Short mmCIF file of C-alpha atoms in Angstrom, two decimals:
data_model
loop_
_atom_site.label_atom_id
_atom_site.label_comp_id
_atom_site.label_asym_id
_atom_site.label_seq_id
_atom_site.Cartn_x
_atom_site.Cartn_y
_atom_site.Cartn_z
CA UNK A 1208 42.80 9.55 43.51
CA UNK A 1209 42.28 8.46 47.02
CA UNK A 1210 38.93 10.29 47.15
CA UNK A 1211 37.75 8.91 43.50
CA UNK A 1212 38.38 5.34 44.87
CA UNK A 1213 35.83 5.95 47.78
CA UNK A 1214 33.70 6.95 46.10
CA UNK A 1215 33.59 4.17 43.91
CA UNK A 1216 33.54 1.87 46.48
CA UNK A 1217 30.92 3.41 48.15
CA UNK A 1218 28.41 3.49 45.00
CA UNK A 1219 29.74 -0.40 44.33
CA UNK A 1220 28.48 -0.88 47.98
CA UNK A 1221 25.08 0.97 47.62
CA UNK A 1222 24.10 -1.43 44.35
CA UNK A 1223 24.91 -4.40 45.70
CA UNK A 1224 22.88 -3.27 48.81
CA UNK A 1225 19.74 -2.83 46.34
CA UNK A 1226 17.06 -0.08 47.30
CA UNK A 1227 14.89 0.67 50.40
CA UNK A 1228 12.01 -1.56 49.68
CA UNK A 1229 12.62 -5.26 48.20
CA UNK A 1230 10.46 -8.29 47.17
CA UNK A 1231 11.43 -11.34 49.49
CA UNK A 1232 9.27 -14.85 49.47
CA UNK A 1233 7.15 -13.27 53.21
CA UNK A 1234 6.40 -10.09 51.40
CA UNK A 1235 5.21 -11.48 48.23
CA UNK A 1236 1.30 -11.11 49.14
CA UNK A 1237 1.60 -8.64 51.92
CA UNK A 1238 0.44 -5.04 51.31
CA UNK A 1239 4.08 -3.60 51.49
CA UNK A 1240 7.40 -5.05 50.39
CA UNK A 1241 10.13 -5.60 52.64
CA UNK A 1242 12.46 -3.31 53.92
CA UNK A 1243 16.06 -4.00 52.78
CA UNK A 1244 17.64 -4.20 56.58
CA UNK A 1245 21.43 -4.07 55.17
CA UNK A 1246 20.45 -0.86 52.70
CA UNK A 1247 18.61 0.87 56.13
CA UNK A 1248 21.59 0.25 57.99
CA UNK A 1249 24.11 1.33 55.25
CA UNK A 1250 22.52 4.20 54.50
CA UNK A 1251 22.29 5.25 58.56
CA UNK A 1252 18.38 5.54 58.07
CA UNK A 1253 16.47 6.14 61.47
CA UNK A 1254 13.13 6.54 59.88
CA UNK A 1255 11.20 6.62 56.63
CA UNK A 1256 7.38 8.84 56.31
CA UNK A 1257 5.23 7.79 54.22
CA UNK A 1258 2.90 10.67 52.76
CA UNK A 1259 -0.39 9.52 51.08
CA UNK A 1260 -2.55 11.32 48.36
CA UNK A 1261 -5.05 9.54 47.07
CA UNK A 1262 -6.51 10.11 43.43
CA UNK A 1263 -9.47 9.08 41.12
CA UNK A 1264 -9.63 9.02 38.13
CA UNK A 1265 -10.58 12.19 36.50
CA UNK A 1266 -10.83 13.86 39.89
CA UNK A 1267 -8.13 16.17 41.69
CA UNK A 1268 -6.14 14.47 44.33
CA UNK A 1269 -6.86 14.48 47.76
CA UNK A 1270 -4.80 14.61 50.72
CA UNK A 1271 -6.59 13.59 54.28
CA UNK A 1272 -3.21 13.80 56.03
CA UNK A 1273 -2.78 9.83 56.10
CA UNK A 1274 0.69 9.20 56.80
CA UNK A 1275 2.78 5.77 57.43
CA UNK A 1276 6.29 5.89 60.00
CA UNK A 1277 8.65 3.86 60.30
CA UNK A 1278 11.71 3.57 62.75
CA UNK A 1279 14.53 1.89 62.45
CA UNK A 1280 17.41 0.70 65.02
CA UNK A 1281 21.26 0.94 64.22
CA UNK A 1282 21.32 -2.24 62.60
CA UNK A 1283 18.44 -1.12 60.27
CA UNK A 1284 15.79 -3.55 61.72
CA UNK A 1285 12.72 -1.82 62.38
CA UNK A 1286 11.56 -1.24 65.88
CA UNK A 1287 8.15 0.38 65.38
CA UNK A 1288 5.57 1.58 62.63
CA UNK A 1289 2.62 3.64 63.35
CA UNK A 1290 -0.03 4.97 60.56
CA UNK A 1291 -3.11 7.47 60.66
CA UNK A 1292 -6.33 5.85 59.83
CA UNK A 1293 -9.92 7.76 59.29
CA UNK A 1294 -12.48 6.75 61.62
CA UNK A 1295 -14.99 9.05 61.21
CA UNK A 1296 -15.69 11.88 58.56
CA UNK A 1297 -17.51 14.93 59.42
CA UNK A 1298 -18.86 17.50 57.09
CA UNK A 1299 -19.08 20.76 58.35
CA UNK A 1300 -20.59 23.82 56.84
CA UNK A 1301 -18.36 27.27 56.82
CA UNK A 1302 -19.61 30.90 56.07
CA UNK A 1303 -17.84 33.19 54.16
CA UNK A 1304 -18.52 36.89 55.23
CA UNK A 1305 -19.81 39.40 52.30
CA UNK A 1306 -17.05 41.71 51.49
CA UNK A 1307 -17.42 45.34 50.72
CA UNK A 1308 -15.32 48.14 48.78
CA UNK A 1309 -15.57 51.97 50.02
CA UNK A 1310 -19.35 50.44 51.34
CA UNK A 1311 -20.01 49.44 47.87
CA UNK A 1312 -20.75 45.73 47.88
CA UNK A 1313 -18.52 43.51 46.17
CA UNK A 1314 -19.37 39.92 47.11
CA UNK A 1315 -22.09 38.20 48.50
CA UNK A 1316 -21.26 35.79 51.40
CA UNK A 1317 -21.18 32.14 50.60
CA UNK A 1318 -22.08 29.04 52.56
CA UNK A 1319 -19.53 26.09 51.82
CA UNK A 1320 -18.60 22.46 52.90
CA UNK A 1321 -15.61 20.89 54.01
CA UNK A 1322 -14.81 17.39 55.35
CA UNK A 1323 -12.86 17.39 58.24
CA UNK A 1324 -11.64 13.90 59.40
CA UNK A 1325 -11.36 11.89 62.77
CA UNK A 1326 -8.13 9.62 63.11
CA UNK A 1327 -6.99 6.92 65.03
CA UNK A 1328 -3.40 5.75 65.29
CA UNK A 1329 -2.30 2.22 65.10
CA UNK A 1330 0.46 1.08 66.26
CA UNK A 1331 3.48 -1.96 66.19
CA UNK A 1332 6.74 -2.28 68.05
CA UNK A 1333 9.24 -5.16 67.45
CA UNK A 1334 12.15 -6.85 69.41
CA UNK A 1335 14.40 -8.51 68.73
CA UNK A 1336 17.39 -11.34 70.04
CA UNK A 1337 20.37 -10.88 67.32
CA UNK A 1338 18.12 -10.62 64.30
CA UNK A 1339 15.65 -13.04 65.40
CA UNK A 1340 12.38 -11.28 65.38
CA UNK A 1341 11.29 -12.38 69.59
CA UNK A 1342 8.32 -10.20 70.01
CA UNK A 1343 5.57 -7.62 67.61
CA UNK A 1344 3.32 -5.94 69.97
CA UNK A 1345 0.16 -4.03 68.21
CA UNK A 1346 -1.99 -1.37 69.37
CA UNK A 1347 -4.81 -0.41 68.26
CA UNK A 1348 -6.53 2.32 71.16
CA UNK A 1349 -6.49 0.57 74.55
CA UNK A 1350 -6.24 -2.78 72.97
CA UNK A 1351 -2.66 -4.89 73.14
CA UNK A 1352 -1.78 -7.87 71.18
CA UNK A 1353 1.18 -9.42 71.22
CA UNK A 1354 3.17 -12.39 69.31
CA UNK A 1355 5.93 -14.16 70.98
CA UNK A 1356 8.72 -16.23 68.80
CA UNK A 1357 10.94 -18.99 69.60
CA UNK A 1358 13.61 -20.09 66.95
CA UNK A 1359 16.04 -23.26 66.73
CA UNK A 1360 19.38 -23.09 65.52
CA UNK A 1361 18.63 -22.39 61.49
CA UNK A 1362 16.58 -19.46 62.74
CA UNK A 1363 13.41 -21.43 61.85
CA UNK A 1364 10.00 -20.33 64.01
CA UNK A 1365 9.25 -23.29 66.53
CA UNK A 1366 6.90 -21.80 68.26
CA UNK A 1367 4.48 -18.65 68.28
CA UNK A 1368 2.40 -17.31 71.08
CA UNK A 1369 -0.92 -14.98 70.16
CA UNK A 1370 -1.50 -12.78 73.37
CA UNK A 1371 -4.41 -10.43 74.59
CA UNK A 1372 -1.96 -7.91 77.06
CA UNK A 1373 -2.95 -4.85 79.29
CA UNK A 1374 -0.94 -2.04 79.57
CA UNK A 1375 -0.96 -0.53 83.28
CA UNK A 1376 1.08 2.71 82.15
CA UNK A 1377 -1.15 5.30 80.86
CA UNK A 1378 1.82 6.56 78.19
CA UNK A 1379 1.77 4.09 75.35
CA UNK A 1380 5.44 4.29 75.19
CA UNK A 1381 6.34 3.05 78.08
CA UNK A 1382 4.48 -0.16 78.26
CA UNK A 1383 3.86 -1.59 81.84
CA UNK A 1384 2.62 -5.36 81.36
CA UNK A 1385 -0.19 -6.38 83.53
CA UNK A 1386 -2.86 -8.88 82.38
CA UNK A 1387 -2.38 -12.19 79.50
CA UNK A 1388 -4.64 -14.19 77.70
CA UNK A 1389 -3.43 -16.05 75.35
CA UNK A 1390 -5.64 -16.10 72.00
CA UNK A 1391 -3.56 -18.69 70.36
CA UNK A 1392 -0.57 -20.98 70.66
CA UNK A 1393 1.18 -23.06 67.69
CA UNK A 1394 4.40 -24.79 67.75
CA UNK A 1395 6.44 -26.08 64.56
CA UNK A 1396 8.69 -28.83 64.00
CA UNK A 1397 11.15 -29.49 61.25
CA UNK A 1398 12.00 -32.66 59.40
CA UNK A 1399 15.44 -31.86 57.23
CA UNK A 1400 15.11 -34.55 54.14
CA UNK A 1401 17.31 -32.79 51.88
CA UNK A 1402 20.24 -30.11 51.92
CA UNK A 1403 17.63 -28.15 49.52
CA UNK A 1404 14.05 -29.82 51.22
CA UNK A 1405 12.79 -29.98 54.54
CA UNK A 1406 9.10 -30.27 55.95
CA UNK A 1407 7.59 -27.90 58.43
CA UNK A 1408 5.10 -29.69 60.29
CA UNK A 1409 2.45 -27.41 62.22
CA UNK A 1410 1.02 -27.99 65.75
CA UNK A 1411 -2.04 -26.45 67.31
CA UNK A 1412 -2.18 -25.38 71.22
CA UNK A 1413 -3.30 -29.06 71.96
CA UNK A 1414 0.20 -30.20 69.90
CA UNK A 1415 -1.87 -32.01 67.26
CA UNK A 1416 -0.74 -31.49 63.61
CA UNK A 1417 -3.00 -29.51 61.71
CA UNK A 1418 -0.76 -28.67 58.50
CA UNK A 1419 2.55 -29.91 57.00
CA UNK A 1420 4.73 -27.72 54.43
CA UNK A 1421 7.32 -29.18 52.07
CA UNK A 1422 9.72 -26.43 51.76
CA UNK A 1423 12.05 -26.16 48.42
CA UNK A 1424 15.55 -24.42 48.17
CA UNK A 1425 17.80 -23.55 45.88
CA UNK A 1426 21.21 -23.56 45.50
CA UNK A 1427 21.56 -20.11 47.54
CA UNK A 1428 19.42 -20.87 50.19
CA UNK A 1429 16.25 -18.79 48.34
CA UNK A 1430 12.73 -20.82 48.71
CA UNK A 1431 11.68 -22.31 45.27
CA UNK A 1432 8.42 -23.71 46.57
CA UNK A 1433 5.86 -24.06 49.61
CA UNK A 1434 3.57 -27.11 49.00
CA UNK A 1435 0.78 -26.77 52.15
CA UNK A 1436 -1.39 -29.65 52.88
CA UNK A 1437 -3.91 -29.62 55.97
CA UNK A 1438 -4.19 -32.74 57.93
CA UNK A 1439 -7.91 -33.18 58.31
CA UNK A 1440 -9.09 -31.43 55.01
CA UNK A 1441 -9.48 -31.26 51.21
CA UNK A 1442 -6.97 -27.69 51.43
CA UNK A 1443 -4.03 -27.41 49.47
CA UNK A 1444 -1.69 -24.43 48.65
CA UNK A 1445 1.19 -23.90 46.82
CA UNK A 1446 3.68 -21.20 46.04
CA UNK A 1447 6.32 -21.33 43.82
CA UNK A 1448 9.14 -18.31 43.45
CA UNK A 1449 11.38 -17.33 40.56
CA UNK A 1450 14.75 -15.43 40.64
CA UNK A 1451 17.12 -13.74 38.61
CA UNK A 1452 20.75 -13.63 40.06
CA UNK A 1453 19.23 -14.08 43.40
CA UNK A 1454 16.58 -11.18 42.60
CA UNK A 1455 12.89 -11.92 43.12
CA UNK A 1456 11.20 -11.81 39.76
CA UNK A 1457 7.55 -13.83 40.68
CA UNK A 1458 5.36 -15.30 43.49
CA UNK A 1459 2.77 -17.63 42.29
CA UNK A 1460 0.41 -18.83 44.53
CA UNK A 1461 -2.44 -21.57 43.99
CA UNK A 1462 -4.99 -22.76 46.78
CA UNK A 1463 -8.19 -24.23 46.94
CA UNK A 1464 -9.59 -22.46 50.42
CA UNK A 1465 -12.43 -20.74 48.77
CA UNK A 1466 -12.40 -22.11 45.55
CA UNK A 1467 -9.46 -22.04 43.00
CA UNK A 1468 -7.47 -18.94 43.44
CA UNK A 1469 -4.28 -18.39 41.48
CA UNK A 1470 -2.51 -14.82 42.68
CA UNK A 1471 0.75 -14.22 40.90
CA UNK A 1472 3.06 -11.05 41.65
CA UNK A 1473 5.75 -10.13 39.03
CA UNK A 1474 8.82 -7.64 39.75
CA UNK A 1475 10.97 -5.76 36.99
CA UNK A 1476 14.02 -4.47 37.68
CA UNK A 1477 16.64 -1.34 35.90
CA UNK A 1478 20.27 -1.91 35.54
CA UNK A 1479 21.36 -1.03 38.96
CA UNK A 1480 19.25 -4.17 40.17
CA UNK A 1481 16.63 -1.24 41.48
CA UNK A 1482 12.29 -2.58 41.54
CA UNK A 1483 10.58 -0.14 39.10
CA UNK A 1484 7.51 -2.15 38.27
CA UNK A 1485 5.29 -4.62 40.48
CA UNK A 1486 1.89 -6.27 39.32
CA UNK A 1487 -0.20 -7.90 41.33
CA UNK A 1488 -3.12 -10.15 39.52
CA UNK A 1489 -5.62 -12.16 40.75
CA UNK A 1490 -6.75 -15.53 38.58
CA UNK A 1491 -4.84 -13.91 35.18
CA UNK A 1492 -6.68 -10.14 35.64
CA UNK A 1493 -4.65 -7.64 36.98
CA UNK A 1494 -5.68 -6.14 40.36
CA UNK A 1495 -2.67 -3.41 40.89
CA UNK A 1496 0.53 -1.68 39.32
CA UNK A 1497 2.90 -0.04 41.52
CA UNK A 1498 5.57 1.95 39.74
CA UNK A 1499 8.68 2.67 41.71
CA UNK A 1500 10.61 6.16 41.75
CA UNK A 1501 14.32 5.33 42.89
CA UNK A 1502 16.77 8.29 43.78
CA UNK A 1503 19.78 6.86 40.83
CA UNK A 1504 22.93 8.54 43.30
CA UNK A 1505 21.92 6.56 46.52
CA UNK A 1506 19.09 4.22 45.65
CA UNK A 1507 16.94 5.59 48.08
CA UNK A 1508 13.26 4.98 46.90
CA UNK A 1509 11.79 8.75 46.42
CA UNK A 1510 8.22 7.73 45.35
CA UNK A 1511 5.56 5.10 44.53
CA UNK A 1512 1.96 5.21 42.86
CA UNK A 1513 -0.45 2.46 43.43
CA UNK A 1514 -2.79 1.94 40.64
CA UNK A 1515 -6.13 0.46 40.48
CA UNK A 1516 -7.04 -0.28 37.43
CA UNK A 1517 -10.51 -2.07 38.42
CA UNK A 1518 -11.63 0.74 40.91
CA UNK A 1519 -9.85 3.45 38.63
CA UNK A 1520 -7.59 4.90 41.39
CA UNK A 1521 -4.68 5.32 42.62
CA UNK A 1522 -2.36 6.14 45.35
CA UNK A 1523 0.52 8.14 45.63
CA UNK A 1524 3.58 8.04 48.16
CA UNK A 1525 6.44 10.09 48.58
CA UNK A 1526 9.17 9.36 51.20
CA UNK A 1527 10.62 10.96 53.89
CA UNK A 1528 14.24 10.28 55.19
CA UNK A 1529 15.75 11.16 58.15
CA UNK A 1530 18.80 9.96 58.97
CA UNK A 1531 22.25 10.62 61.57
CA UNK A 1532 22.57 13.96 59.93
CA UNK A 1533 20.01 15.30 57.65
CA UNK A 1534 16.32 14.93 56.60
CA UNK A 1535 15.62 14.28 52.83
CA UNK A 1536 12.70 15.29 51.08
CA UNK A 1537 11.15 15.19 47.54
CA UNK A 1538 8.73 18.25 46.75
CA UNK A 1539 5.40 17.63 45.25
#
C-alpha cells in the first residue's frame, strides 16, 4: 500500500511538472521552446542530445551527424549548449575494386560519390546568481561574446551589457578573460502603474530612451500583452498571449518594422497537460508544424518532427537522456 501511494504521488508530481520542452511568452518566436527547469530538475536530467535527420519530400532521409547538447545543473537550469553546424561540403569520389570468383570475373569496379562534411561547433555557457540568469557567453571558433545582466528586486532586467571578450587559455573550457569591448550597453527602468500593468522603459548606452513597453498581467502573474512603441519612430509592436489553466495556448504578434507582419504560434495539448502540436504561421499561411512525441510513464519528450510545408521538408529529432543513473534512448 505504502509503495502504491508513491507511486501515485510521484506520477501526480510528474504531470503537474508538465514535459521537457514548454511554450512560455520568451520562447514564443524563438527557434526552440523552453526547457521546463522544475521537470529537468525533477527528473535528475544532466543532459538532453538532440539527433537530427533531415528529410524531403519524396527523398530518403539524411543524416549529416548534426547534433544539439544540452547540460543541465542540479537545479535543472542549463549551464551550456553546443551544436554541430556544416561549414563546408566536400564531394569526394571512391573506387570500388572489381571482384573476382575462382579468377572468373564477377563485377566490374565502380567509381562512386559521397559527401563528406566539414563542421564547426558553436558554443553557449550560462551563469547564474539564484535563478537570475547573470551571464551567456557564446563561442563561435576564436570569437567570444558575452552578455552581462543586472536584475532589481522583481527579477526584472535593468541592465544588459553586449561584450567582445578574448580568451587567453587555449582550452575552451577553461576560459581565461583577457581583453573587453563592449559592443553594446542598454539599461531598463520600470514604472509599476498597476498590480497587473507596469511600463518598461528602454535606455541606450548614452541613457536616452529609445523604446517604452506597456506590459499586461494576469491574475497569475502570466503576461497578457506587450504593447512596444519607439521613441523617435513610426514602429509599433504588439503581442498578445492566451492561456488555458495557466497553459500557453497562442502568441500573436503584430509590428510594423518592415511592413505589416502578423506571426501567430498556437499550442495543443493531451490530457496529461503534455504539447503535441505547435504551428507557427506567418500573416494567416502556415510556415511550420511540429508534432511532439511524449514518453506517457514519465513525460519525457522522446521525439519531434519539424515540418515545412512551403519548402516540403522536414526535420526529425529524437532525444537523448542521461541522467544520475542511466542513459535513455529511443531506437530509430
Amino acid at each position: 500500500m505504502k509503495h502504491l501511494l508513491s507511486i501515485v504521488l510521484f506520477l501526480s508530481f510528474a504531470v503537474s511538472q508538465g514535459q521537457t520542452l514548454k511554450p512560455t511568452p520568451s520562447s514564443a518566436f524563438e527557434p526552440l521552446l523552453e526547457f521546463n527547469t522544475p521537470f529537468i530538475k525533477q527528473q535528475r536530467i544532466k543532459s538532453i542530445t538532440f539527433d537530427i535527420i533531415d528529410k524531403k519530400d519524396f527523398e530518403a532521409p539524411v543524416d549529416r551527424n548534426l547534433m544539439h547538447y544540452y547540460e543541465f545543473d542540479s537545479t535543472g537550469l542549463l549551464k551550456r549548449f553546443y551544436y554541430t553546424n556544416i561549414i563546408k561540403t566536400i564531394e569526394k569520389e571512391y573506387h570500388s575494386q572489381p571482384v573476382y570468383r575462382k579468377r572468373r570475373l564477377i563485377s566490374n569496379g565502380s567509381v562512386y560519390f559521397k559527401n563528406e562534411y566539414v563542421y564547426d561547433t558553436i558554443s553557449t555557457v550560462y551563469f547564474y546568481k539564484n535563478t537570475d540568469l547573470i551571464l551567456k557567453r557564446y563561442n563561435d571558433g576564436s570569437y567570444y561574446e558575452s552578455r552581462y545582466y543586472s536584475y532589481d528586486s522583481k527579477h526584472r532586467v535593468t541592465k544588459e551589457r553586449r561584450l567582445k571578450e578574448t580568451n587567453l587559455s587555449s582550452d575552451k573550457v577553461n576560459f581565461i578573460l583577457g581583453t573587453q569591448v563592449v559592443i553594446s550597453e542598454d539599461s531598463f527602468q520600470y514604472l509599476d502603474i498597476h498590480p497587473r500593468q507596469y511600463k518598461q522603459i528602454c535606455l541606450n548606452s548614452e541613457n536616452r530612451p529609445y523604446k517604452e513597453i506597456i506590459v499586461n498581467l494576469d491574475s497569475t502573474g502570466n503576461v497578457v500583452s506587450k504593447n512596444e512603441s519607439y521613441t523617435v519612430t513610426w514602429i509599433i509592436q504588439n503581442t498578445t498571449y492566451t492561456y488555458d489553466k495557466g497553459h500557453l495556448t497562442s502568441a500573436t504578434f503584430k509590428g510594423n518594422a518592415n511592413g505589416d507582419v502578423v506571426l501567430k504560434n498556437t499550442y495543443e495539448r493531451d490530457n496529461m497537460n503534455c504539447i503535441y502540436t505547435e504551428k507557427q504561421y506567418k500573416n494567416d499561411v502556415e510556415l511550420k508544424e511540429i508534432s511532439y512525441v511524449t514518453e506517457k510513464t514519465n513525460q519525457r519528450l522522446n521525439s519531434f518532427i519539424i515540418r515545412d510545408p512551403i519548402k516540403k521538408n522536414m526535420r526529425i529529432v529524437k532525444l537523448l537522456y542521461v541522467t544520475d543513473s542511466l542513459v535513455i534512448q529511443e531506437k530509430r
